[in-house]
């Protein structure tokens, strides 16, 4: 069965036979899949009255475990945004009643950001729906194929996740 990427690669091979276009077979599919996944995720988040960035911050806090709090610096690391962006996001989430700031008892100059009960309820519901939707997206793959694909993608991602400049 042929897909759009096969046609794209074939066209580039015909137009630029001097180039090895083999990477397109994988990375163009990853790119196209990422766009489809982004659309599906945004639909789930919208159904829960949130945007992707809100989900990212709230899930970082939720994954931290009780008491569901992190420093803004840890949130920066978890969400890959600048400090100014994170401050704005925390402000907006706090105004919505989804997080609250408190002084860091171990650092007199620092604060901690904590998930509120309302934030936890919202992110838990959105996450449950997201997992269901993502499971549907992977429905064409057997459990073994899913594990194989996850392992292959991990091999590609590890250098980005360990390189501070990436």
PDB file of C-alpha atoms in Angstrom:
ATOM      1  CA  UNK A   1       0.000   0.000   0.000  1.00  0.00           C
ATOM      2  CA  UNK A   2       1.358   3.405  -0.983  1.00  0.00           C
ATOM      3  CA  UNK A   3       0.972   6.566   1.070  1.00  0.00           C
ATOM      4  CA  UNK A   4       1.591  10.252   0.441  1.00  0.00           C
ATOM      5  CA  UNK A   5       5.194   9.968   1.627  1.00  0.00           C
ATOM      6  CA  UNK A   6       5.913   7.250  -0.951  1.00  0.00           C
ATOM      7  CA  UNK A   7       4.685   9.629  -3.663  1.00  0.00           C
ATOM      8  CA  UNK A   8       6.715  12.505  -2.226  1.00  0.00           C
ATOM      9  CA  UNK A   9       9.905  10.424  -2.078  1.00  0.00           C
ATOM     10  CA  UNK A  10       9.358   9.115  -5.591  1.00  0.00           C
ATOM     11  CA  UNK A  11       8.934  12.663  -6.910  1.00  0.00           C
ATOM     12  CA  UNK A  12      12.084  13.889  -5.164  1.00  0.00           C
ATOM     13  CA  UNK A  13      14.046  10.890  -6.380  1.00  0.00           C
ATOM     14  CA  UNK A  14      12.960  11.674  -9.948  1.00  0.00           C
ATOM     15  CA  UNK A  15      13.777  15.383  -9.595  1.00  0.00           C
ATOM     16  CA  UNK A  16      16.991  15.017  -7.592  1.00  0.00           C
ATOM     17  CA  UNK A  17      18.513  11.592  -8.339  1.00  0.00           C
ATOM     18  CA  UNK A  18      21.829  12.994  -7.088  1.00  0.00           C
ATOM     19  CA  UNK A  19      20.483  13.128  -3.496  1.00  0.00           C
ATOM     20  CA  UNK A  20      19.861  10.259  -1.109  1.00  0.00           C
ATOM     21  CA  UNK A  21      16.267  10.958  -0.089  1.00  0.00           C
ATOM     22  CA  UNK A  22      15.998   7.837   2.077  1.00  0.00           C
ATOM     23  CA  UNK A  23      15.580   9.843   5.346  1.00  0.00           C
ATOM     24  CA  UNK A  24      12.280  11.163   3.983  1.00  0.00           C
ATOM     25  CA  UNK A  25      10.775   7.668   4.228  1.00  0.00           C
ATOM     26  CA  UNK A  26      10.976   7.879   8.014  1.00  0.00           C
ATOM     27  CA  UNK A  27      11.085  11.537   8.955  1.00  0.00           C
ATOM     28  CA  UNK A  28       8.359  12.751   6.604  1.00  0.00           C
ATOM     29  CA  UNK A  29       6.086  10.091   8.103  1.00  0.00           C
ATOM     30  CA  UNK A  30       7.044  11.174  11.612  1.00  0.00           C
ATOM     31  CA  UNK A  31       6.310  14.788  10.656  1.00  0.00           C
ATOM     32  CA  UNK A  32       2.940  13.970   9.111  1.00  0.00           C
ATOM     33  CA  UNK A  33       2.008  11.767  12.051  1.00  0.00           C
ATOM     34  CA  UNK A  34       2.986  14.557  14.467  1.00  0.00           C
ATOM     35  CA  UNK A  35       0.555  16.912  12.701  1.00  0.00           C
ATOM     36  CA  UNK A  36      -2.275  14.379  12.961  1.00  0.00           C
ATOM     37  CA  UNK A  37      -1.438  13.725  16.604  1.00  0.00           C
ATOM     38  CA  UNK A  38      -1.338  17.448  17.346  1.00  0.00           C
ATOM     39  CA  UNK A  39      -4.833  17.863  15.880  1.00  0.00           C
ATOM     40  CA  UNK A  40      -6.173  14.937  17.924  1.00  0.00           C
ATOM     41  CA  UNK A  41      -4.561  16.221  21.115  1.00  0.00           C
ATOM     42  CA  UNK A  42      -5.879  19.742  20.609  1.00  0.00           C
ATOM     43  CA  UNK A  43      -9.395  18.345  20.151  1.00  0.00           C
ATOM     44  CA  UNK A  44      -9.133  16.418  23.434  1.00  0.00           C
ATOM     45  CA  UNK A  45      -7.773  19.458  25.278  1.00  0.00           C
ATOM     46  CA  UNK A  46     -10.479  21.730  23.843  1.00  0.00           C
ATOM     47  CA  UNK A  47     -13.134  19.291  25.068  1.00  0.00           C
ATOM     48  CA  UNK A  48     -11.732  19.902  28.560  1.00  0.00           C
ATOM     49  CA  UNK A  49     -11.472  23.675  28.196  1.00  0.00           C
ATOM     50  CA  UNK A  50      -7.710  23.807  27.947  1.00  0.00           C
ATOM     51  CA  UNK A  51      -4.931  24.436  25.497  1.00  0.00           C
ATOM     52  CA  UNK A  52      -1.817  22.337  24.883  1.00  0.00           C
ATOM     53  CA  UNK A  53       0.413  24.556  27.006  1.00  0.00           C
ATOM     54  CA  UNK A  54      -1.998  24.312  29.946  1.00  0.00           C
ATOM     55  CA  UNK A  55      -2.016  20.538  29.661  1.00  0.00           C
ATOM     56  CA  UNK A  56       1.799  20.482  29.563  1.00  0.00           C
ATOM     57  CA  UNK A  57       2.156  22.486  32.794  1.00  0.00           C
ATOM     58  CA  UNK A  58      -0.654  20.694  34.621  1.00  0.00           C
ATOM     59  CA  UNK A  59       0.615  17.227  33.675  1.00  0.00           C
ATOM     60  CA  UNK A  60       4.148  18.121  34.760  1.00  0.00           C
ATOM     61  CA  UNK A  61       2.752  18.987  38.187  1.00  0.00           C
ATOM     62  CA  UNK A  62       0.524  15.900  38.260  1.00  0.00           C
ATOM     63  CA  UNK A  63       3.433  13.576  37.376  1.00  0.00           C
ATOM     64  CA  UNK A  64       5.460  15.046  40.242  1.00  0.00           C
ATOM     65  CA  UNK A  65       3.244  13.117  42.674  1.00  0.00           C
ATOM     66  CA  UNK A  66       1.871  14.401  45.973  1.00  0.00           C
ATOM     67  CA  UNK A  67       1.823  17.241  46.840  1.00  0.00           C
ATOM     68  CA  UNK A  68       1.863  17.927  43.054  1.00  0.00           C
ATOM     69  CA  UNK A  69       4.230  20.867  43.176  1.00  0.00           C
ATOM     70  CA  UNK A  70       7.397  21.951  41.409  1.00  0.00           C
ATOM     71  CA  UNK A  71       9.582  25.014  41.260  1.00  0.00           C
ATOM     72  CA  UNK A  72       9.189  27.224  38.185  1.00  0.00           C
ATOM     73  CA  UNK A  73      12.681  26.066  37.152  1.00  0.00           C
ATOM     74  CA  UNK A  74      11.624  22.425  37.167  1.00  0.00           C
ATOM     75  CA  UNK A  75       8.548  23.372  35.149  1.00  0.00           C
ATOM     76  CA  UNK A  76      10.809  25.140  32.625  1.00  0.00           C
ATOM     77  CA  UNK A  77      12.837  21.973  32.224  1.00  0.00           C
ATOM     78  CA  UNK A  78       9.727  19.800  31.890  1.00  0.00           C
ATOM     79  CA  UNK A  79       8.002  22.009  29.302  1.00  0.00           C
ATOM     80  CA  UNK A  80      10.937  23.468  27.336  1.00  0.00           C
ATOM     81  CA  UNK A  81       9.862  27.128  27.487  1.00  0.00           C
ATOM     82  CA  UNK A  82      11.574  30.338  28.586  1.00  0.00           C
ATOM     83  CA  UNK A  83      11.257  31.737  32.097  1.00  0.00           C
ATOM     84  CA  UNK A  84       9.163  34.679  30.874  1.00  0.00           C
ATOM     85  CA  UNK A  85       6.785  32.328  29.104  1.00  0.00           C
ATOM     86  CA  UNK A  86       6.528  30.109  32.178  1.00  0.00           C
ATOM     87  CA  UNK A  87       5.797  33.086  34.456  1.00  0.00           C
ATOM     88  CA  UNK A  88       2.955  34.115  32.141  1.00  0.00           C
ATOM     89  CA  UNK A  89       1.597  30.572  32.035  1.00  0.00           C
ATOM     90  CA  UNK A  90       1.693  30.181  35.808  1.00  0.00           C
ATOM     91  CA  UNK A  91      -0.055  33.554  36.179  1.00  0.00           C
ATOM     92  CA  UNK A  92      -2.829  32.464  33.827  1.00  0.00           C
ATOM     93  CA  UNK A  93      -3.250  29.044  35.445  1.00  0.00           C
ATOM     94  CA  UNK A  94      -3.309  30.644  38.885  1.00  0.00           C
ATOM     95  CA  UNK A  95      -5.990  33.113  37.760  1.00  0.00           C
ATOM     96  CA  UNK A  96      -8.039  30.156  36.516  1.00  0.00           C
ATOM     97  CA  UNK A  97      -7.720  28.452  39.912  1.00  0.00           C
ATOM     98  CA  UNK A  98      -5.787  25.484  38.505  1.00  0.00           C
ATOM     99  CA  UNK A  99      -2.497  26.137  40.342  1.00  0.00           C
ATOM    100  CA  UNK A 100      -1.333  28.234  43.260  1.00  0.00           C
ATOM    101  CA  UNK A 101       2.038  29.631  44.244  1.00  0.00           C
ATOM    102  CA  UNK A 102       3.517  29.314  47.720  1.00  0.00           C
ATOM    103  CA  UNK A 103       6.893  30.236  49.222  1.00  0.00           C
ATOM    104  CA  UNK A 104       9.560  27.541  48.923  1.00  0.00           C
ATOM    105  CA  UNK A 105      10.404  26.522  52.512  1.00  0.00           C
ATOM    106  CA  UNK A 106      13.942  25.561  51.405  1.00  0.00           C
ATOM    107  CA  UNK A 107      14.696  28.742  49.429  1.00  0.00           C
ATOM    108  CA  UNK A 108      13.595  32.104  50.850  1.00  0.00           C
ATOM    109  CA  UNK A 109      13.707  33.680  47.378  1.00  0.00           C
ATOM    110  CA  UNK A 110      11.909  30.826  45.629  1.00  0.00           C
ATOM    111  CA  UNK A 111       8.331  29.761  45.107  1.00  0.00           C
ATOM    112  CA  UNK A 112       6.641  26.459  44.437  1.00  0.00           C
ATOM    113  CA  UNK A 113       3.762  25.953  42.043  1.00  0.00           C
ATOM    114  CA  UNK A 114       1.136  23.497  43.266  1.00  0.00           C
ATOM    115  CA  UNK A 115      -1.728  21.872  41.430  1.00  0.00           C
ATOM    116  CA  UNK A 116      -5.088  22.726  43.008  1.00  0.00           C
ATOM    117  CA  UNK A 117      -7.900  20.189  43.386  1.00  0.00           C
ATOM    118  CA  UNK A 118      -9.655  21.820  40.425  1.00  0.00           C
ATOM    119  CA  UNK A 119      -6.458  21.564  38.367  1.00  0.00           C
ATOM    120  CA  UNK A 120      -5.999  17.925  39.285  1.00  0.00           C
ATOM    121  CA  UNK A 121      -9.589  17.069  38.402  1.00  0.00           C
ATOM    122  CA  UNK A 122      -9.323  18.779  35.025  1.00  0.00           C
ATOM    123  CA  UNK A 123      -5.951  17.323  34.063  1.00  0.00           C
ATOM    124  CA  UNK A 124      -6.927  13.817  35.179  1.00  0.00           C
ATOM    125  CA  UNK A 125     -10.033  13.866  32.991  1.00  0.00           C
ATOM    126  CA  UNK A 126      -8.161  15.290  30.002  1.00  0.00           C
ATOM    127  CA  UNK A 127      -5.343  12.772  30.403  1.00  0.00           C
ATOM    128  CA  UNK A 128      -7.758   9.812  30.548  1.00  0.00           C
ATOM    129  CA  UNK A 129      -9.438  10.982  27.336  1.00  0.00           C
ATOM    130  CA  UNK A 130      -6.076  11.623  25.679  1.00  0.00           C
ATOM    131  CA  UNK A 131      -4.822   8.114  26.420  1.00  0.00           C
ATOM    132  CA  UNK A 132      -8.037   6.665  24.956  1.00  0.00           C
ATOM    133  CA  UNK A 133      -7.666   8.785  21.811  1.00  0.00           C
ATOM    134  CA  UNK A 134      -3.995   7.921  21.381  1.00  0.00           C
ATOM    135  CA  UNK A 135      -4.780   4.219  21.824  1.00  0.00           C
ATOM    136  CA  UNK A 136      -7.297   4.575  18.982  1.00  0.00           C
ATOM    137  CA  UNK A 137      -4.644   6.233  16.807  1.00  0.00           C
ATOM    138  CA  UNK A 138      -2.352   3.245  17.327  1.00  0.00           C
ATOM    139  CA  UNK A 139      -5.126   0.743  16.596  1.00  0.00           C
ATOM    140  CA  UNK A 140      -3.538  -0.445  13.335  1.00  0.00           C
ATOM    141  CA  UNK A 141      -0.481  -1.723  15.237  1.00  0.00           C
ATOM    142  CA  UNK A 142      -0.240  -4.898  17.272  1.00  0.00           C
ATOM    143  CA  UNK A 143       1.072  -4.594  20.843  1.00  0.00           C
ATOM    144  CA  UNK A 144       4.409  -5.990  19.658  1.00  0.00           C
ATOM    145  CA  UNK A 145       4.608  -3.497  16.805  1.00  0.00           C
ATOM    146  CA  UNK A 146       3.831  -0.683  19.263  1.00  0.00           C
ATOM    147  CA  UNK A 147       6.713  -1.761  21.510  1.00  0.00           C
ATOM    148  CA  UNK A 148       9.066  -2.033  18.529  1.00  0.00           C
ATOM    149  CA  UNK A 149       8.074   1.390  17.242  1.00  0.00           C
ATOM    150  CA  UNK A 150       8.439   2.921  20.718  1.00  0.00           C
ATOM    151  CA  UNK A 151      11.938   1.464  21.036  1.00  0.00           C
ATOM    152  CA  UNK A 152      12.987   2.716  17.601  1.00  0.00           C
ATOM    153  CA  UNK A 153      11.648   6.215  18.263  1.00  0.00           C
ATOM    154  CA  UNK A 154      13.382   6.250  21.662  1.00  0.00           C
ATOM    155  CA  UNK A 155      16.691   5.609  19.893  1.00  0.00           C
ATOM    156  CA  UNK A 156      16.082   8.654  17.710  1.00  0.00           C
ATOM    157  CA  UNK A 157      14.981  10.897  20.584  1.00  0.00           C
ATOM    158  CA  UNK A 158      17.646  10.113  23.190  1.00  0.00           C
ATOM    159  CA  UNK A 159      20.302  12.382  21.663  1.00  0.00           C
ATOM    160  CA  UNK A 160      17.859  15.320  21.693  1.00  0.00           C
ATOM    161  CA  UNK A 161      16.781  14.655  25.270  1.00  0.00           C
ATOM    162  CA  UNK A 162      20.356  14.442  26.544  1.00  0.00           C
ATOM    163  CA  UNK A 163      21.844  17.339  24.556  1.00  0.00           C
ATOM    164  CA  UNK A 164      21.269  20.609  26.469  1.00  0.00           C
ATOM    165  CA  UNK A 165      21.710  22.582  23.229  1.00  0.00           C
ATOM    166  CA  UNK A 166      18.916  20.682  21.440  1.00  0.00           C
TER     167      UNK A 166
END
